[in-house]
PDB file of C-alpha atoms in Angstrom:
ATOM      1  CA  GLN A   1     -69.529  97.237-165.778  1.00  0.00           C
ATOM      2  CA  VAL A   2     -72.633  95.245-165.886  1.00  0.00           C
ATOM      3  CA  GLN A   3     -72.962  91.907-163.958  1.00  0.00           C
ATOM      4  CA  LEU A   4     -75.487  89.291-164.921  1.00  0.00           C
ATOM      5  CA  VAL A   5     -76.365  86.338-162.695  1.00  0.00           C
ATOM      6  CA  GLU A   6     -78.691  83.619-163.978  1.00  0.00           C
ATOM      7  CA  SER A   7     -80.674  81.237-161.773  1.00  0.00           C
ATOM      8  CA  GLY A   8     -83.507  78.750-162.062  1.00  0.00           C
ATOM      9  CA  GLY A   9     -82.023  75.994-164.150  1.00  0.00           C
ATOM     10  CA  GLY A  10     -82.501  72.362-163.332  1.00  0.00           C
ATOM     11  CA  LEU A  11     -83.818  69.012-164.428  1.00  0.00           C
ATOM     12  CA  VAL A  12     -87.315  68.707-165.703  1.00  0.00           C
ATOM     13  CA  GLN A  13     -89.411  66.127-167.569  1.00  0.00           C
ATOM     14  CA  ALA A  14     -90.513  66.701-171.175  1.00  0.00           C
ATOM     15  CA  GLY A  15     -93.676  68.750-171.210  1.00  0.00           C
ATOM     16  CA  GLY A  16     -92.755  70.508-168.036  1.00  0.00           C
ATOM     17  CA  SER A  17     -91.897  74.170-167.268  1.00  0.00           C
ATOM     18  CA  LEU A  18     -89.067  76.163-165.735  1.00  0.00           C
ATOM     19  CA  ARG A  19     -88.531  79.859-165.190  1.00  0.00           C
ATOM     20  CA  LEU A  20     -85.055  81.291-165.492  1.00  0.00           C
ATOM     21  CA  SER A  21     -84.098  84.546-163.896  1.00  0.00           C
ATOM     22  CA  CYS A  22     -81.334  86.969-164.676  1.00  0.00           C
ATOM     23  CA  ALA A  23     -80.393  89.493-162.034  1.00  0.00           C
ATOM     24  CA  VAL A  24     -78.739  92.660-163.433  1.00  0.00           C
ATOM     25  CA  SER A  25     -76.374  94.886-161.496  1.00  0.00           C
ATOM     26  CA  GLY A  26     -74.017  97.724-162.321  1.00  0.00           C
ATOM     27  CA  ARG A  27     -74.519 100.493-164.760  1.00  0.00           C
ATOM     28  CA  THR A  28     -77.079  99.929-167.454  1.00  0.00           C
ATOM     29  CA  PHE A  29     -78.953 102.170-169.839  1.00  0.00           C
ATOM     30  CA  SER A  30     -82.702 102.385-170.458  1.00  0.00           C
ATOM     31  CA  THR A  31     -82.072 101.590-174.087  1.00  0.00           C
ATOM     32  CA  TYR A  32     -80.397  98.302-173.317  1.00  0.00           C
ATOM     33  CA  VAL A  33     -81.663  95.094-174.808  1.00  0.00           C
ATOM     34  CA  MET A  34     -81.614  91.892-172.648  1.00  0.00           C
ATOM     35  CA  ALA A  35     -81.435  88.498-174.259  1.00  0.00           C
ATOM     36  CA  TRP A  36     -81.225  84.730-173.513  1.00  0.00           C
ATOM     37  CA  PHE A  37     -79.084  82.449-175.537  1.00  0.00           C
ATOM     38  CA  ARG A  38     -78.420  78.732-175.142  1.00  0.00           C
ATOM     39  CA  GLN A  39     -75.702  76.339-176.060  1.00  0.00           C
ATOM     40  CA  ALA A  40     -75.950  72.619-176.192  1.00  0.00           C
ATOM     41  CA  PRO A  41     -72.883  70.314-176.161  1.00  0.00           C
ATOM     42  CA  GLY A  42     -71.295  70.175-179.626  1.00  0.00           C
ATOM     43  CA  LYS A  43     -73.605  72.867-181.048  1.00  0.00           C
ATOM     44  CA  GLU A  44     -73.301  76.539-181.713  1.00  0.00           C
ATOM     45  CA  ARG A  45     -74.745  79.172-179.441  1.00  0.00           C
ATOM     46  CA  GLU A  46     -78.402  79.807-180.326  1.00  0.00           C
ATOM     47  CA  PHE A  47     -80.469  82.964-179.825  1.00  0.00           C
ATOM     48  CA  VAL A  48     -83.554  82.243-177.661  1.00  0.00           C
ATOM     49  CA  ALA A  49     -85.282  85.507-176.902  1.00  0.00           C
ATOM     50  CA  ALA A  50     -84.696  89.199-176.322  1.00  0.00           C
ATOM     51  CA  ILE A  51     -86.497  92.151-174.774  1.00  0.00           C
ATOM     52  CA  SER A  52     -85.915  95.909-174.678  1.00  0.00           C
ATOM     53  CA  TRP A  53     -85.721  97.436-171.248  1.00  0.00           C
ATOM     54  CA  SER A  54     -87.578 100.530-172.226  1.00  0.00           C
ATOM     55  CA  VAL A  55     -90.706  99.514-174.169  1.00  0.00           C
ATOM     56  CA  GLY A  56     -90.570  95.762-173.544  1.00  0.00           C
ATOM     57  CA  ARG A  57     -90.554  94.725-177.188  1.00  0.00           C
ATOM     58  CA  GLU A  58     -90.046  90.994-177.454  1.00  0.00           C
ATOM     59  CA  TYR A  59     -88.102  88.851-179.970  1.00  0.00           C
ATOM     60  CA  TYR A  60     -87.923  85.053-180.168  1.00  0.00           C
ATOM     61  CA  GLY A  61     -86.047  82.450-181.919  1.00  0.00           C
ATOM     62  CA  ASP A  62     -88.035  80.214-184.203  1.00  0.00           C
ATOM     63  CA  SER A  63     -87.467  77.052-182.115  1.00  0.00           C
ATOM     64  CA  VAL A  64     -89.081  78.528-179.021  1.00  0.00           C
ATOM     65  CA  LYS A  65     -91.870  80.702-180.382  1.00  0.00           C
ATOM     66  CA  GLY A  66     -95.157  79.952-178.690  1.00  0.00           C
ATOM     67  CA  ARG A  67     -93.494  78.047-175.836  1.00  0.00           C
ATOM     68  CA  PHE A  68     -91.142  80.457-174.170  1.00  0.00           C
ATOM     69  CA  THR A  69     -91.896  83.963-172.882  1.00  0.00           C
ATOM     70  CA  ILE A  70     -89.349  86.623-171.944  1.00  0.00           C
ATOM     71  CA  SER A  71     -90.258  89.433-169.543  1.00  0.00           C
ATOM     72  CA  ARG A  72     -88.588  91.999-167.387  1.00  0.00           C
ATOM     73  CA  ASP A  73     -89.196  93.651-163.982  1.00  0.00           C
ATOM     74  CA  ASN A  74     -87.523  97.015-164.170  1.00  0.00           C
ATOM     75  CA  ALA A  75     -87.858  97.694-160.473  1.00  0.00           C
ATOM     76  CA  LYS A  76     -86.176  94.382-159.603  1.00  0.00           C
ATOM     77  CA  ARG A  77     -83.666  94.743-162.500  1.00  0.00           C
ATOM     78  CA  THR A  78     -84.465  91.145-163.416  1.00  0.00           C
ATOM     79  CA  VAL A  79     -85.259  89.469-166.725  1.00  0.00           C
ATOM     80  CA  TYR A  80     -87.115  86.240-166.882  1.00  0.00           C
ATOM     81  CA  LEU A  81     -87.516  83.349-169.305  1.00  0.00           C
ATOM     82  CA  GLN A  82     -90.627  81.309-168.813  1.00  0.00           C
ATOM     83  CA  MET A  83     -90.172  78.001-170.555  1.00  0.00           C
ATOM     84  CA  ASN A  84     -93.226  75.800-171.130  1.00  0.00           C
ATOM     85  CA  SER A  85     -93.801  72.539-172.989  1.00  0.00           C
ATOM     86  CA  LEU A  86     -90.150  71.783-172.673  1.00  0.00           C
ATOM     87  CA  LYS A  87     -88.601  69.207-174.973  1.00  0.00           C
ATOM     88  CA  PRO A  88     -85.359  67.202-174.748  1.00  0.00           C
ATOM     89  CA  GLU A  89     -83.846  69.375-177.408  1.00  0.00           C
ATOM     90  CA  ASP A  90     -84.177  72.349-175.169  1.00  0.00           C
ATOM     91  CA  THR A  91     -81.442  70.883-173.022  1.00  0.00           C
ATOM     92  CA  ALA A  92     -78.549  73.345-172.926  1.00  0.00           C
ATOM     93  CA  VAL A  93     -76.681  75.910-170.842  1.00  0.00           C
ATOM     94  CA  TYR A  94     -78.761  79.088-170.850  1.00  0.00           C
ATOM     95  CA  TYR A  95     -77.035  82.453-170.851  1.00  0.00           C
ATOM     96  CA  CYS A  96     -78.312  85.873-170.079  1.00  0.00           C
ATOM     97  CA  ALA A  97     -76.758  88.764-172.111  1.00  0.00           C
ATOM     98  CA  CYS A  98     -77.271  92.494-172.488  1.00  0.00           C
ATOM     99  CA  GLY A  99     -76.167  95.192-174.855  1.00  0.00           C
ATOM    100  CA  ARG A 100     -76.977  98.504-176.267  1.00  0.00           C
ATOM    101  CA  ARG A 101     -78.920  97.231-179.215  1.00  0.00           C
ATOM    102  CA  LEU A 102     -80.443  94.083-180.501  1.00  0.00           C
ATOM    103  CA  GLY A 103     -77.759  91.621-181.698  1.00  0.00           C
ATOM    104  CA  ALA A 104     -74.884  93.427-180.013  1.00  0.00           C
ATOM    105  CA  TYR A 105     -74.219  91.970-176.584  1.00  0.00           C
ATOM    106  CA  ASP A 106     -71.157  92.681-174.651  1.00  0.00           C
ATOM    107  CA  ASN A 107     -72.098  91.472-171.183  1.00  0.00           C
ATOM    108  CA  TRP A 108     -72.808  87.836-170.427  1.00  0.00           C
ATOM    109  CA  GLY A 109     -73.708  85.791-167.407  1.00  0.00           C
ATOM    110  CA  GLN A 110     -72.110  82.533-166.281  1.00  0.00           C
ATOM    111  CA  GLY A 111     -74.935  80.379-167.439  1.00  0.00           C
ATOM    112  CA  THR A 112     -77.383  78.008-165.912  1.00  0.00           C
ATOM    113  CA  GLN A 113     -77.944  74.349-166.955  1.00  0.00           C
ATOM    114  CA  VAL A 114     -81.425  73.213-168.116  1.00  0.00           C
ATOM    115  CA  THR A 115     -81.860  69.515-168.696  1.00  0.00           C
ATOM    116  CA  VAL A 116     -85.058  68.108-170.080  1.00  0.00           C
ATOM    117  CA  SER A 117     -85.533  64.340-169.784  1.00  0.00           C
ATOM    118  CA  SER A 118     -87.688  62.278-172.145  1.00  0.00           C
TER     119      SER A 118
END
């Protein structure tokens, strides 16, 4: 069983930055892919970014390319999401997820709220 715990959410003004963290515990595999998703009220869950544990290959959703950066610290078993140039439309609950391959995630965190004021 894998446990994921997100932190780092909060309230920030438009144009500001936040860094989210996702601490991973339990049994994982070096081939796992870690990802961030978000869901705003009344909207469907949206893919934000993903990274492979092993080689660190990164993937991004179109709406965050050039503004967000995903990274991982294997020793700390933590995945980060650096969010810059935040916009009000980035407001959502952000979830960390992991799975054995890109697009197939079977473990999810509880989410952390990010609110961007205009």
